[in-house]
PDB file of C-alpha atoms and ligand atoms in Angstrom:
ATOM      1  CA  MET A   1       0.000   0.000   0.000  1.00  0.00           C
ATOM      2  CA  ILE A   2       1.198   3.486  -0.813  1.00  0.00           C
ATOM      3  CA  GLN A   3       1.209   5.578   2.378  1.00  0.00           C
ATOM      4  CA  VAL A   4      -0.313   9.034   2.005  1.00  0.00           C
ATOM      5  CA  GLY A   5      -0.401  11.759   4.670  1.00  0.00           C
ATOM      6  CA  LEU A   6      -3.198  14.272   4.258  1.00  0.00           C
ATOM      7  CA  MET A   7      -2.384  17.825   5.247  1.00  0.00           C
ATOM      8  CA  GLY A   8      -5.646  19.691   5.678  1.00  0.00           C
ATOM      9  CA  GLY A   9      -5.966  23.354   6.525  1.00  0.00           C
ATOM     10  CA  THR A  10      -7.147  26.734   5.408  1.00  0.00           C
ATOM     11  CA  PHE A  11      -3.720  27.693   4.032  1.00  0.00           C
ATOM     12  CA  ASP A  12      -4.588  31.402   4.258  1.00  0.00           C
ATOM     13  CA  PRO A  13      -1.686  31.521   3.364  1.00  0.00           C
ATOM     14  CA  ILE A  14       0.486  28.364   3.291  1.00  0.00           C
ATOM     15  CA  HIS A  15       3.712  28.958   5.267  1.00  0.00           C
ATOM     16  CA  LEU A  16       6.932  27.210   6.219  1.00  0.00           C
ATOM     17  CA  GLY A  17       5.330  25.634   9.317  1.00  0.00           C
ATOM     18  CA  HIS A  18       2.958  23.665   7.076  1.00  0.00           C
ATOM     19  CA  LEU A  19       5.746  22.514   4.796  1.00  0.00           C
ATOM     20  CA  LEU A  20       8.024  21.501   7.626  1.00  0.00           C
ATOM     21  CA  ALA A  21       5.207  19.619   9.384  1.00  0.00           C
ATOM     22  CA  ALA A  22       4.541  17.732   6.144  1.00  0.00           C
ATOM     23  CA  GLU A  23       8.188  16.938   5.541  1.00  0.00           C
ATOM     24  CA  SER A  24       8.804  15.860   9.145  1.00  0.00           C
ATOM     25  CA  ALA A  25       5.772  13.574   9.120  1.00  0.00           C
ATOM     26  CA  ARG A  26       6.775  12.135   5.769  1.00  0.00           C
ATOM     27  CA  GLU A  27      10.227  11.247   6.967  1.00  0.00           C
ATOM     28  CA  ALA A  28       9.341  10.078  10.492  1.00  0.00           C
ATOM     29  CA  CYS A  29       6.320   8.013   9.466  1.00  0.00           C
ATOM     30  CA  GLY A  30       7.614   6.643   6.185  1.00  0.00           C
ATOM     31  CA  LEU A  31       4.975   8.343   4.066  1.00  0.00           C
ATOM     32  CA  ASP A  32       5.348   8.051   0.314  1.00  0.00           C
ATOM     33  CA  GLU A  33       3.378  11.231  -0.360  1.00  0.00           C
ATOM     34  CA  VAL A  34       1.765  14.184   1.368  1.00  0.00           C
ATOM     35  CA  TRP A  35      -1.356  15.694  -0.171  1.00  0.00           C
ATOM     36  CA  PHE A  36      -2.222  19.282   0.742  1.00  0.00           C
ATOM     37  CA  ILE A  37      -5.984  19.831   0.791  1.00  0.00           C
ATOM     38  CA  PRO A  38      -7.238  23.394   1.303  1.00  0.00           C
ATOM     39  CA  ALA A  39     -10.661  23.534   2.995  1.00  0.00           C
ATOM     40  CA  ALA A  40     -13.569  25.407   1.406  1.00  0.00           C
ATOM     41  CA  THR A  41     -15.221  26.439   4.689  1.00  0.00           C
ATOM     42  CA  PRO A  42     -13.350  25.104   7.740  1.00  0.00           C
ATOM     43  CA  PRO A  43     -15.894  23.723  10.265  1.00  0.00           C
ATOM     44  CA  LEU A  44     -14.303  24.942  13.509  1.00  0.00           C
ATOM     45  CA  LYS A  45     -13.062  28.404  12.577  1.00  0.00           C
ATOM     46  CA  ASP A  46     -15.083  31.447  13.591  1.00  0.00           C
ATOM     47  CA  HIS A  47     -14.138  33.497  10.544  1.00  0.00           C
ATOM     48  CA  ALA A  48     -14.174  32.893   6.808  1.00  0.00           C
ATOM     49  CA  PRO A  49     -10.853  32.660   4.940  1.00  0.00           C
ATOM     50  CA  ARG A  50      -9.527  36.072   3.860  1.00  0.00           C
ATOM     51  CA  ALA A  51      -8.102  35.048   0.503  1.00  0.00           C
ATOM     52  CA  THR A  52     -10.355  33.421  -2.102  1.00  0.00           C
ATOM     53  CA  ALA A  53     -10.405  29.672  -2.679  1.00  0.00           C
ATOM     54  CA  GLU A  54      -8.530  30.194  -5.960  1.00  0.00           C
ATOM     55  CA  GLU A  55      -5.854  32.310  -4.284  1.00  0.00           C
ATOM     56  CA  ARG A  56      -5.362  29.829  -1.445  1.00  0.00           C
ATOM     57  CA  LEU A  57      -5.071  26.928  -3.882  1.00  0.00           C
ATOM     58  CA  GLU A  58      -2.645  28.866  -6.063  1.00  0.00           C
ATOM     59  CA  MET A  59      -0.491  29.645  -3.013  1.00  0.00           C
ATOM     60  CA  VAL A  60      -0.454  25.962  -2.066  1.00  0.00           C
ATOM     61  CA  TYR A  61       0.731  25.077  -5.586  1.00  0.00           C
ATOM     62  CA  ARG A  62       3.438  27.713  -5.385  1.00  0.00           C
ATOM     63  CA  GLY A  63       4.384  26.660  -1.874  1.00  0.00           C
ATOM     64  CA  ILE A  64       4.874  22.980  -2.635  1.00  0.00           C
ATOM     65  CA  ASP A  65       6.588  23.974  -5.856  1.00  0.00           C
ATOM     66  CA  PHE A  66       6.890  20.587  -7.577  1.00  0.00           C
ATOM     67  CA  GLN A  67       8.413  18.836  -4.560  1.00  0.00           C
ATOM     68  CA  PRO A  68       8.332  15.231  -5.748  1.00  0.00           C
ATOM     69  CA  HIS A  69       6.470  13.850  -2.700  1.00  0.00           C
ATOM     70  CA  PHE A  70       3.992  16.704  -2.314  1.00  0.00           C
ATOM     71  CA  ARG A  71       0.716  17.168  -4.141  1.00  0.00           C
ATOM     72  CA  ALA A  72      -2.143  19.671  -3.927  1.00  0.00           C
ATOM     73  CA  MET A  73      -5.742  18.483  -4.190  1.00  0.00           C
ATOM     74  CA  ALA A  74      -8.721  20.760  -4.847  1.00  0.00           C
ATOM     75  CA  LEU A  75     -11.473  18.292  -3.883  1.00  0.00           C
ATOM     76  CA  GLU A  76     -12.681  20.205  -0.810  1.00  0.00           C
ATOM     77  CA  LEU A  77     -12.742  23.491  -2.726  1.00  0.00           C
ATOM     78  CA  GLU A  78     -14.593  21.802  -5.594  1.00  0.00           C
ATOM     79  CA  ARG A  79     -17.076  20.174  -3.216  1.00  0.00           C
ATOM     80  CA  GLY A  80     -17.670  23.559  -1.570  1.00  0.00           C
ATOM     81  CA  GLY A  81     -19.547  24.195   1.675  1.00  0.00           C
ATOM     82  CA  THR A  82     -18.269  23.050   5.052  1.00  0.00           C
ATOM     83  CA  SER A  83     -15.250  20.790   4.604  1.00  0.00           C
ATOM     84  CA  TYR A  84     -15.564  17.768   6.837  1.00  0.00           C
ATOM     85  CA  THR A  85     -12.514  15.510   6.848  1.00  0.00           C
ATOM     86  CA  ILE A  86     -14.711  12.397   7.046  1.00  0.00           C
ATOM     87  CA  ASP A  87     -16.271  13.265   3.652  1.00  0.00           C
ATOM     88  CA  THR A  88     -12.856  13.871   2.144  1.00  0.00           C
ATOM     89  CA  VAL A  89     -11.398  10.639   3.484  1.00  0.00           C
ATOM     90  CA  GLN A  90     -14.367   8.602   2.273  1.00  0.00           C
ATOM     91  CA  ALA A  91     -14.082  10.131  -1.214  1.00  0.00           C
ATOM     92  CA  LEU A  92     -10.329   9.541  -1.366  1.00  0.00           C
ATOM     93  CA  ARG A  93     -10.570   5.936  -0.181  1.00  0.00           C
ATOM     94  CA  GLU A  94     -13.021   5.248  -2.952  1.00  0.00           C
ATOM     95  CA  ALA A  95     -10.996   7.035  -5.612  1.00  0.00           C
ATOM     96  CA  TYR A  96      -7.585   5.631  -4.568  1.00  0.00           C
ATOM     97  CA  PRO A  97      -8.008   2.039  -3.354  1.00  0.00           C
ATOM     98  CA  GLY A  98      -4.257   1.279  -3.405  1.00  0.00           C
ATOM     99  CA  ARG A  99      -3.449   3.902  -0.811  1.00  0.00           C
ATOM    100  CA  GLU A 100      -3.589   4.051   2.945  1.00  0.00           C
ATOM    101  CA  PHE A 101      -4.309   7.481   4.409  1.00  0.00           C
ATOM    102  CA  SER A 102      -3.308   9.212   7.601  1.00  0.00           C
ATOM    103  CA  PHE A 103      -3.961  12.805   8.630  1.00  0.00           C
ATOM    104  CA  ILE A 104      -1.193  15.193   9.705  1.00  0.00           C
ATOM    105  CA  LEU A 105      -2.104  17.861  12.226  1.00  0.00           C
ATOM    106  CA  GLY A 106      -0.555  20.321  14.647  1.00  0.00           C
ATOM    107  CA  ALA A 107      -1.007  20.309  18.429  1.00  0.00           C
ATOM    108  CA  ASP A 108      -3.813  22.903  18.314  1.00  0.00           C
ATOM    109  CA  ARG A 109      -5.873  20.641  16.057  1.00  0.00           C
ATOM    110  CA  VAL A 110      -5.126  17.550  18.149  1.00  0.00           C
ATOM    111  CA  ASN A 111      -6.752  19.375  21.042  1.00  0.00           C
ATOM    112  CA  ASP A 112      -9.958  20.040  19.105  1.00  0.00           C
ATOM    113  CA  LEU A 113     -10.149  16.550  17.522  1.00  0.00           C
ATOM    114  CA  LYS A 114     -12.905  15.595  19.961  1.00  0.00           C
ATOM    115  CA  ASP A 115     -15.151  18.196  18.276  1.00  0.00           C
ATOM    116  CA  TRP A 116     -14.570  16.959  14.734  1.00  0.00           C
ATOM    117  CA  HIS A 117     -17.596  15.778  12.782  1.00  0.00           C
ATOM    118  CA  ARG A 118     -18.057  11.976  13.152  1.00  0.00           C
ATOM    119  CA  ILE A 119     -14.636  11.695  14.755  1.00  0.00           C
ATOM    120  CA  GLU A 120     -14.996   8.106  15.994  1.00  0.00           C
ATOM    121  CA  GLU A 121     -15.951   6.927  12.520  1.00  0.00           C
ATOM    122  CA  LEU A 122     -13.078   8.914  11.045  1.00  0.00           C
ATOM    123  CA  ALA A 123     -10.642   7.310  13.502  1.00  0.00           C
ATOM    124  CA  GLU A 124     -11.661   3.889  12.191  1.00  0.00           C
ATOM    125  CA  LEU A 125     -10.611   4.911   8.689  1.00  0.00           C
ATOM    126  CA  ILE A 126      -7.355   6.771   9.314  1.00  0.00           C
ATOM    127  CA  SER A 127      -4.687   7.388  11.931  1.00  0.00           C
ATOM    128  CA  PHE A 128      -3.481  10.838  12.968  1.00  0.00           C
ATOM    129  CA  ILE A 129       0.094  12.087  12.871  1.00  0.00           C
ATOM    130  CA  ALA A 130       0.487  14.831  15.462  1.00  0.00           C
ATOM    131  CA  VAL A 131       3.257  17.429  15.446  1.00  0.00           C
ATOM    132  CA  GLU A 132       4.146  19.878  18.196  1.00  0.00           C
ATOM    133  CA  ARG A 133       3.467  23.544  17.687  1.00  0.00           C
ATOM    134  CA  PRO A 134       4.465  26.517  19.843  1.00  0.00           C
ATOM    135  CA  GLY A 135       1.532  28.029  21.734  1.00  0.00           C
ATOM    136  CA  ALA A 136      -0.388  24.763  22.076  1.00  0.00           C
ATOM    137  CA  THR A 137       0.238  21.999  24.583  1.00  0.00           C
ATOM    138  CA  MET A 138      -0.874  18.744  23.078  1.00  0.00           C
ATOM    139  CA  ASP A 139      -3.515  17.113  25.250  1.00  0.00           C
ATOM    140  CA  THR A 140      -4.989  13.800  24.170  1.00  0.00           C
ATOM    141  CA  SER A 141      -6.551  13.026  27.556  1.00  0.00           C
ATOM    142  CA  GLN A 142      -9.938  14.485  26.509  1.00  0.00           C
ATOM    143  CA  LEU A 143     -10.193  12.275  23.447  1.00  0.00           C
ATOM    144  CA  PRO A 144     -12.262   9.098  23.321  1.00  0.00           C
ATOM    145  CA  ALA A 145      -9.903   6.131  23.778  1.00  0.00           C
ATOM    146  CA  ALA A 146     -10.585   4.839  20.264  1.00  0.00           C
ATOM    147  CA  VAL A 147      -9.416   8.171  18.854  1.00  0.00           C
ATOM    148  CA  ARG A 148      -6.496   8.612  21.247  1.00  0.00           C
ATOM    149  CA  GLU A 149      -4.959   5.311  20.287  1.00  0.00           C
ATOM    150  CA  ARG A 150      -4.959   6.364  16.642  1.00  0.00           C
ATOM    151  CA  VAL A 151      -2.810   9.447  17.367  1.00  0.00           C
ATOM    152  CA  LYS A 152       0.923   9.028  16.929  1.00  0.00           C
ATOM    153  CA  ARG A 153       3.321  11.802  17.694  1.00  0.00           C
ATOM    154  CA  CYS A 154       6.003  12.918  15.316  1.00  0.00           C
ATOM    155  CA  GLU A 155       8.978  15.140  16.061  1.00  0.00           C
ATOM    156  CA  MET A 156       9.449  18.365  14.184  1.00  0.00           C
ATOM    157  CA  PRO A 157      11.571  21.445  14.869  1.00  0.00           C
ATOM    158  CA  LEU A 158       9.282  23.858  16.717  1.00  0.00           C
ATOM    159  CA  ILE A 159       8.384  26.629  14.376  1.00  0.00           C
ATOM    160  CA  ASP A 160       6.375  29.585  15.594  1.00  0.00           C
ATOM    161  CA  ILE A 161       4.671  30.672  12.399  1.00  0.00           C
ATOM    162  CA  SER A 162       0.927  30.959  11.844  1.00  0.00           C
ATOM    163  CA  SER A 163      -1.206  32.241   8.996  1.00  0.00           C
ATOM    164  CA  THR A 164      -2.926  34.557  11.484  1.00  0.00           C
ATOM    165  CA  ASP A 165       0.397  36.183  12.339  1.00  0.00           C
ATOM    166  CA  ILE A 166       1.252  36.519   8.659  1.00  0.00           C
ATOM    167  CA  ARG A 167      -2.087  38.229   7.942  1.00  0.00           C
ATOM    168  CA  THR A 168      -1.599  40.580  10.903  1.00  0.00           C
ATOM    169  CA  ARG A 169       1.875  41.458   9.731  1.00  0.00           C
ATOM    170  CA  ARG A 170       0.508  42.349   6.310  1.00  0.00           C
ATOM    171  CA  GLU A 171      -2.218  44.501   7.856  1.00  0.00           C
ATOM    172  CA  ASP A 172       0.434  46.292   9.903  1.00  0.00           C
ATOM    173  CA  GLY A 173       2.679  46.727   6.877  1.00  0.00           C
ATOM    174  CA  ARG A 174       5.383  44.492   8.376  1.00  0.00           C
ATOM    175  CA  SER A 175       7.529  41.996   6.487  1.00  0.00           C
ATOM    176  CA  ILE A 176       6.547  38.364   5.906  1.00  0.00           C
ATOM    177  CA  ARG A 177       9.668  37.532   3.944  1.00  0.00           C
ATOM    178  CA  PHE A 178      11.157  34.097   4.844  1.00  0.00           C
ATOM    179  CA  LEU A 179       8.002  33.102   6.739  1.00  0.00           C
ATOM    180  CA  VAL A 180       6.498  31.836   3.502  1.00  0.00           C
ATOM    181  CA  PRO A 181       8.216  30.296   0.453  1.00  0.00           C
ATOM    182  CA  ASP A 182       9.539  32.913  -1.915  1.00  0.00           C
ATOM    183  CA  LYS A 183       6.991  32.132  -4.648  1.00  0.00           C
ATOM    184  CA  VAL A 184       4.176  32.608  -2.124  1.00  0.00           C
ATOM    185  CA  TYR A 185       5.749  35.842  -0.947  1.00  0.00           C
ATOM    186  CA  GLN A 186       5.837  37.171  -4.507  1.00  0.00           C
ATOM    187  CA  PHE A 187       2.223  36.124  -5.102  1.00  0.00           C
ATOM    188  CA  ILE A 188       0.960  37.834  -1.919  1.00  0.00           C
ATOM    189  CA  ARG A 189       2.798  41.019  -2.784  1.00  0.00           C
ATOM    190  CA  ARG A 190       1.778  41.084  -6.422  1.00  0.00           C
ATOM    191  CA  ASN A 191      -1.893  40.531  -5.583  1.00  0.00           C
ATOM    192  CA  GLU A 192      -1.809  42.772  -2.508  1.00  0.00           C
ATOM    193  CA  LEU A 193      -3.336  40.086  -0.300  1.00  0.00           C
ATOM    194  CA  TYR A 194      -4.078  40.711   3.385  1.00  0.00           C
ATOM    195  CA  GLY A 195      -3.134  44.376   3.277  1.00  0.00           C
ATOM    196  CA  SER A 196      -0.375  46.314   1.611  1.00  0.00           C
TER     197      SER A 196
HETATM  198  P1  ATP B 201      -4.556  30.177  11.125  1.00  0.00           P
HETATM  199  O1  ATP B 201      -3.724  31.016  12.026  1.00  0.00           O
HETATM  200  O2  ATP B 201      -5.326  30.927  10.082  1.00  0.00           O
HETATM  201  O3  ATP B 201      -5.411  29.168  11.856  1.00  0.00           O
HETATM  202  P2  ATP B 201      -2.501  28.195  10.733  1.00  0.00           P
HETATM  203  O4  ATP B 201      -1.131  28.712  10.682  1.00  0.00           O
HETATM  204  O5  ATP B 201      -2.977  27.568  12.026  1.00  0.00           O
HETATM  205  O6  ATP B 201      -3.506  29.314  10.247  1.00  0.00           O
HETATM  206  P3  ATP B 201      -3.947  26.206   9.281  1.00  0.00           P
HETATM  207  O7  ATP B 201      -4.232  26.258   7.825  1.00  0.00           O
HETATM  208  O8  ATP B 201      -5.020  26.517  10.247  1.00  0.00           O
HETATM  209  O9  ATP B 201      -2.663  27.176   9.556  1.00  0.00           O
HETATM  210  O10 ATP B 201      -3.299  24.816   9.690  1.00  0.00           O
HETATM  211  C1  ATP B 201      -3.260  23.648   8.905  1.00  0.00           C
HETATM  212  C2  ATP B 201      -2.562  22.555   9.713  1.00  0.00           C
HETATM  213  O11 ATP B 201      -1.181  22.877   9.881  1.00  0.00           O
HETATM  214  C3  ATP B 201      -3.121  22.363  11.147  1.00  0.00           C
HETATM  215  O12 ATP B 201      -3.115  20.995  11.462  1.00  0.00           O
HETATM  216  C4  ATP B 201      -2.125  23.133  11.993  1.00  0.00           C
HETATM  217  O13 ATP B 201      -2.080  22.650  13.320  1.00  0.00           O
HETATM  218  C5  ATP B 201      -0.824  22.849  11.253  1.00  0.00           C
HETATM  219  N1  ATP B 201       0.178  23.893  11.471  1.00  0.00           N
HETATM  220  C6  ATP B 201       0.103  25.192  11.086  1.00  0.00           C
HETATM  221  N2  ATP B 201       1.185  25.891  11.438  1.00  0.00           N
HETATM  222  C7  ATP B 201       1.991  25.016  12.102  1.00  0.00           C
HETATM  223  C8  ATP B 201       3.271  25.147  12.729  1.00  0.00           C
HETATM  224  N3  ATP B 201       3.912  26.321  12.759  1.00  0.00           N
HETATM  225  N4  ATP B 201       3.810  24.043  13.321  1.00  0.00           N
HETATM  226  C9  ATP B 201       3.133  22.867  13.285  1.00  0.00           C
HETATM  227  N5  ATP B 201       1.929  22.678  12.693  1.00  0.00           N
HETATM  228  C10 ATP B 201       1.351  23.726  12.108  1.00  0.00           C
HETATM  229 MG1   MG B 202      -4.990  27.190  12.358  1.00  0.00          MG
END
Protein backbone atom coordinates (compact mmCIF):
# COMPACT_ATOMS: atom_id res chain seq x y z
CA MET A 1 0.00 0.00 0.00
CA ILE A 2 1.20 3.49 -0.81
CA GLN A 3 1.21 5.58 2.38
CA VAL A 4 -0.31 9.03 2.01
CA GLY A 5 -0.40 11.76 4.67
CA LEU A 6 -3.20 14.27 4.26
CA MET A 7 -2.38 17.83 5.25
CA GLY A 8 -5.65 19.69 5.68
CA GLY A 9 -5.97 23.35 6.53
CA THR A 10 -7.15 26.73 5.41
CA PHE A 11 -3.72 27.69 4.03
CA ASP A 12 -4.59 31.40 4.26
CA PRO A 13 -1.69 31.52 3.36
CA ILE A 14 0.49 28.36 3.29
CA HIS A 15 3.71 28.96 5.27
CA LEU A 16 6.93 27.21 6.22
CA GLY A 17 5.33 25.63 9.32
CA HIS A 18 2.96 23.67 7.08
CA LEU A 19 5.75 22.51 4.80
CA LEU A 20 8.02 21.50 7.63
CA ALA A 21 5.21 19.62 9.38
CA ALA A 22 4.54 17.73 6.14
CA GLU A 23 8.19 16.94 5.54
CA SER A 24 8.80 15.86 9.15
CA ALA A 25 5.77 13.57 9.12
CA ARG A 26 6.77 12.13 5.77
CA GLU A 27 10.23 11.25 6.97
CA ALA A 28 9.34 10.08 10.49
CA CYS A 29 6.32 8.01 9.47
CA GLY A 30 7.61 6.64 6.18
CA LEU A 31 4.97 8.34 4.07
CA ASP A 32 5.35 8.05 0.31
CA GLU A 33 3.38 11.23 -0.36
CA VAL A 34 1.76 14.18 1.37
CA TRP A 35 -1.36 15.69 -0.17
CA PHE A 36 -2.22 19.28 0.74
CA ILE A 37 -5.98 19.83 0.79
CA PRO A 38 -7.24 23.39 1.30
CA ALA A 39 -10.66 23.53 2.99
CA ALA A 40 -13.57 25.41 1.41
CA THR A 41 -15.22 26.44 4.69
CA PRO A 42 -13.35 25.10 7.74
CA PRO A 43 -15.89 23.72 10.27
CA LEU A 44 -14.30 24.94 13.51
CA LYS A 45 -13.06 28.40 12.58
CA ASP A 46 -15.08 31.45 13.59
CA HIS A 47 -14.14 33.50 10.54
CA ALA A 48 -14.17 32.89 6.81
CA PRO A 49 -10.85 32.66 4.94
CA ARG A 50 -9.53 36.07 3.86
CA ALA A 51 -8.10 35.05 0.50
CA THR A 52 -10.35 33.42 -2.10
CA ALA A 53 -10.40 29.67 -2.68
CA GLU A 54 -8.53 30.19 -5.96
CA GLU A 55 -5.85 32.31 -4.28
CA ARG A 56 -5.36 29.83 -1.44
CA LEU A 57 -5.07 26.93 -3.88
CA GLU A 58 -2.64 28.87 -6.06
CA MET A 59 -0.49 29.64 -3.01
CA VAL A 60 -0.45 25.96 -2.07
CA TYR A 61 0.73 25.08 -5.59
CA ARG A 62 3.44 27.71 -5.39
CA GLY A 63 4.38 26.66 -1.87
CA ILE A 64 4.87 22.98 -2.64
CA ASP A 65 6.59 23.97 -5.86
CA PHE A 66 6.89 20.59 -7.58
CA GLN A 67 8.41 18.84 -4.56
CA PRO A 68 8.33 15.23 -5.75
CA HIS A 69 6.47 13.85 -2.70
CA PHE A 70 3.99 16.70 -2.31
CA ARG A 71 0.72 17.17 -4.14
CA ALA A 72 -2.14 19.67 -3.93
CA MET A 73 -5.74 18.48 -4.19
CA ALA A 74 -8.72 20.76 -4.85
CA LEU A 75 -11.47 18.29 -3.88
CA GLU A 76 -12.68 20.21 -0.81
CA LEU A 77 -12.74 23.49 -2.73
CA GLU A 78 -14.59 21.80 -5.59
CA ARG A 79 -17.08 20.17 -3.22
CA GLY A 80 -17.67 23.56 -1.57
CA GLY A 81 -19.55 24.20 1.67
CA THR A 82 -18.27 23.05 5.05
CA SER A 83 -15.25 20.79 4.60
CA TYR A 84 -15.56 17.77 6.84
CA THR A 85 -12.51 15.51 6.85
CA ILE A 86 -14.71 12.40 7.05
CA ASP A 87 -16.27 13.27 3.65
CA THR A 88 -12.86 13.87 2.14
CA VAL A 89 -11.40 10.64 3.48
CA GLN A 90 -14.37 8.60 2.27
CA ALA A 91 -14.08 10.13 -1.21
CA LEU A 92 -10.33 9.54 -1.37
CA ARG A 93 -10.57 5.94 -0.18
CA GLU A 94 -13.02 5.25 -2.95
CA ALA A 95 -11.00 7.03 -5.61
CA TYR A 96 -7.58 5.63 -4.57
CA PRO A 97 -8.01 2.04 -3.35
CA GLY A 98 -4.26 1.28 -3.41
CA ARG A 99 -3.45 3.90 -0.81
CA GLU A 100 -3.59 4.05 2.95
CA PHE A 101 -4.31 7.48 4.41
CA SER A 102 -3.31 9.21 7.60
CA PHE A 103 -3.96 12.81 8.63
CA ILE A 104 -1.19 15.19 9.70
CA LEU A 105 -2.10 17.86 12.23
CA GLY A 106 -0.56 20.32 14.65
CA ALA A 107 -1.01 20.31 18.43
CA ASP A 108 -3.81 22.90 18.31
CA ARG A 109 -5.87 20.64 16.06
CA VAL A 110 -5.13 17.55 18.15
CA ASN A 111 -6.75 19.38 21.04
CA ASP A 112 -9.96 20.04 19.10
CA LEU A 113 -10.15 16.55 17.52
CA LYS A 114 -12.91 15.59 19.96
CA ASP A 115 -15.15 18.20 18.28
CA TRP A 116 -14.57 16.96 14.73
CA HIS A 117 -17.60 15.78 12.78
CA ARG A 118 -18.06 11.98 13.15
CA ILE A 119 -14.64 11.70 14.76
CA GLU A 120 -15.00 8.11 15.99
CA GLU A 121 -15.95 6.93 12.52
CA LEU A 122 -13.08 8.91 11.04
CA ALA A 123 -10.64 7.31 13.50
CA GLU A 124 -11.66 3.89 12.19
CA LEU A 125 -10.61 4.91 8.69
CA ILE A 126 -7.35 6.77 9.31
CA SER A 127 -4.69 7.39 11.93
CA PHE A 128 -3.48 10.84 12.97
CA ILE A 129 0.09 12.09 12.87
CA ALA A 130 0.49 14.83 15.46
CA VAL A 131 3.26 17.43 15.45
CA GLU A 132 4.15 19.88 18.20
CA ARG A 133 3.47 23.54 17.69
CA PRO A 134 4.46 26.52 19.84
CA GLY A 135 1.53 28.03 21.73
CA ALA A 136 -0.39 24.76 22.08
CA THR A 137 0.24 22.00 24.58
CA MET A 138 -0.87 18.74 23.08
CA ASP A 139 -3.52 17.11 25.25
CA THR A 140 -4.99 13.80 24.17
CA SER A 141 -6.55 13.03 27.56
CA GLN A 142 -9.94 14.49 26.51
CA LEU A 143 -10.19 12.28 23.45
CA PRO A 144 -12.26 9.10 23.32
CA ALA A 145 -9.90 6.13 23.78
CA ALA A 146 -10.58 4.84 20.26
CA VAL A 147 -9.42 8.17 18.85
CA ARG A 148 -6.50 8.61 21.25
CA GLU A 149 -4.96 5.31 20.29
CA ARG A 150 -4.96 6.36 16.64
CA VAL A 151 -2.81 9.45 17.37
CA LYS A 152 0.92 9.03 16.93
CA ARG A 153 3.32 11.80 17.69
CA CYS A 154 6.00 12.92 15.32
CA GLU A 155 8.98 15.14 16.06
CA MET A 156 9.45 18.37 14.18
CA PRO A 157 11.57 21.44 14.87
CA LEU A 158 9.28 23.86 16.72
CA ILE A 159 8.38 26.63 14.38
CA ASP A 160 6.37 29.58 15.59
CA ILE A 161 4.67 30.67 12.40
CA SER A 162 0.93 30.96 11.84
CA SER A 163 -1.21 32.24 9.00
CA THR A 164 -2.93 34.56 11.48
CA ASP A 165 0.40 36.18 12.34
CA ILE A 166 1.25 36.52 8.66
CA ARG A 167 -2.09 38.23 7.94
CA THR A 168 -1.60 40.58 10.90
CA ARG A 169 1.87 41.46 9.73
CA ARG A 170 0.51 42.35 6.31
CA GLU A 171 -2.22 44.50 7.86
CA ASP A 172 0.43 46.29 9.90
CA GLY A 173 2.68 46.73 6.88
CA ARG A 174 5.38 44.49 8.38
CA SER A 175 7.53 42.00 6.49
CA ILE A 176 6.55 38.36 5.91
CA ARG A 177 9.67 37.53 3.94
CA PHE A 178 11.16 34.10 4.84
CA LEU A 179 8.00 33.10 6.74
CA VAL A 180 6.50 31.84 3.50
CA PRO A 181 8.22 30.30 0.45
CA ASP A 182 9.54 32.91 -1.92
CA LYS A 183 6.99 32.13 -4.65
CA VAL A 184 4.18 32.61 -2.12
CA TYR A 185 5.75 35.84 -0.95
CA GLN A 186 5.84 37.17 -4.51
CA PHE A 187 2.22 36.12 -5.10
CA ILE A 188 0.96 37.83 -1.92
CA ARG A 189 2.80 41.02 -2.78
CA ARG A 190 1.78 41.08 -6.42
CA ASN A 191 -1.89 40.53 -5.58
CA GLU A 192 -1.81 42.77 -2.51
CA LEU A 193 -3.34 40.09 -0.30
CA TYR A 194 -4.08 40.71 3.39
CA GLY A 195 -3.13 44.38 3.28
CA SER A 196 -0.37 46.31 1.61
P1 LIG B 1 -4.56 30.18 11.12
O1 LIG B 1 -3.72 31.02 12.03
O2 LIG B 1 -5.33 30.93 10.08
O3 LIG B 1 -5.41 29.17 11.86
P2 LIG B 1 -2.50 28.20 10.73
O4 LIG B 1 -1.13 28.71 10.68
O5 LIG B 1 -2.98 27.57 12.03
O6 LIG B 1 -3.51 29.31 10.25
P3 LIG B 1 -3.95 26.21 9.28
O7 LIG B 1 -4.23 26.26 7.82
O8 LIG B 1 -5.02 26.52 10.25
O9 LIG B 1 -2.66 27.18 9.56
O10 LIG B 1 -3.30 24.82 9.69
C1 LIG B 1 -3.26 23.65 8.91
C2 LIG B 1 -2.56 22.55 9.71
O11 LIG B 1 -1.18 22.88 9.88
C3 LIG B 1 -3.12 22.36 11.15
O12 LIG B 1 -3.12 20.99 11.46
C4 LIG B 1 -2.12 23.13 11.99
O13 LIG B 1 -2.08 22.65 13.32
C5 LIG B 1 -0.82 22.85 11.25
N1 LIG B 1 0.18 23.89 11.47
C6 LIG B 1 0.10 25.19 11.09
N2 LIG B 1 1.18 25.89 11.44
C7 LIG B 1 1.99 25.02 12.10
C8 LIG B 1 3.27 25.15 12.73
N3 LIG B 1 3.91 26.32 12.76
N4 LIG B 1 3.81 24.04 13.32
C9 LIG B 1 3.13 22.87 13.29
N5 LIG B 1 1.93 22.68 12.69
C10 LIG B 1 1.35 23.73 12.11
MG1 LIG C 1 -4.99 27.19 12.36
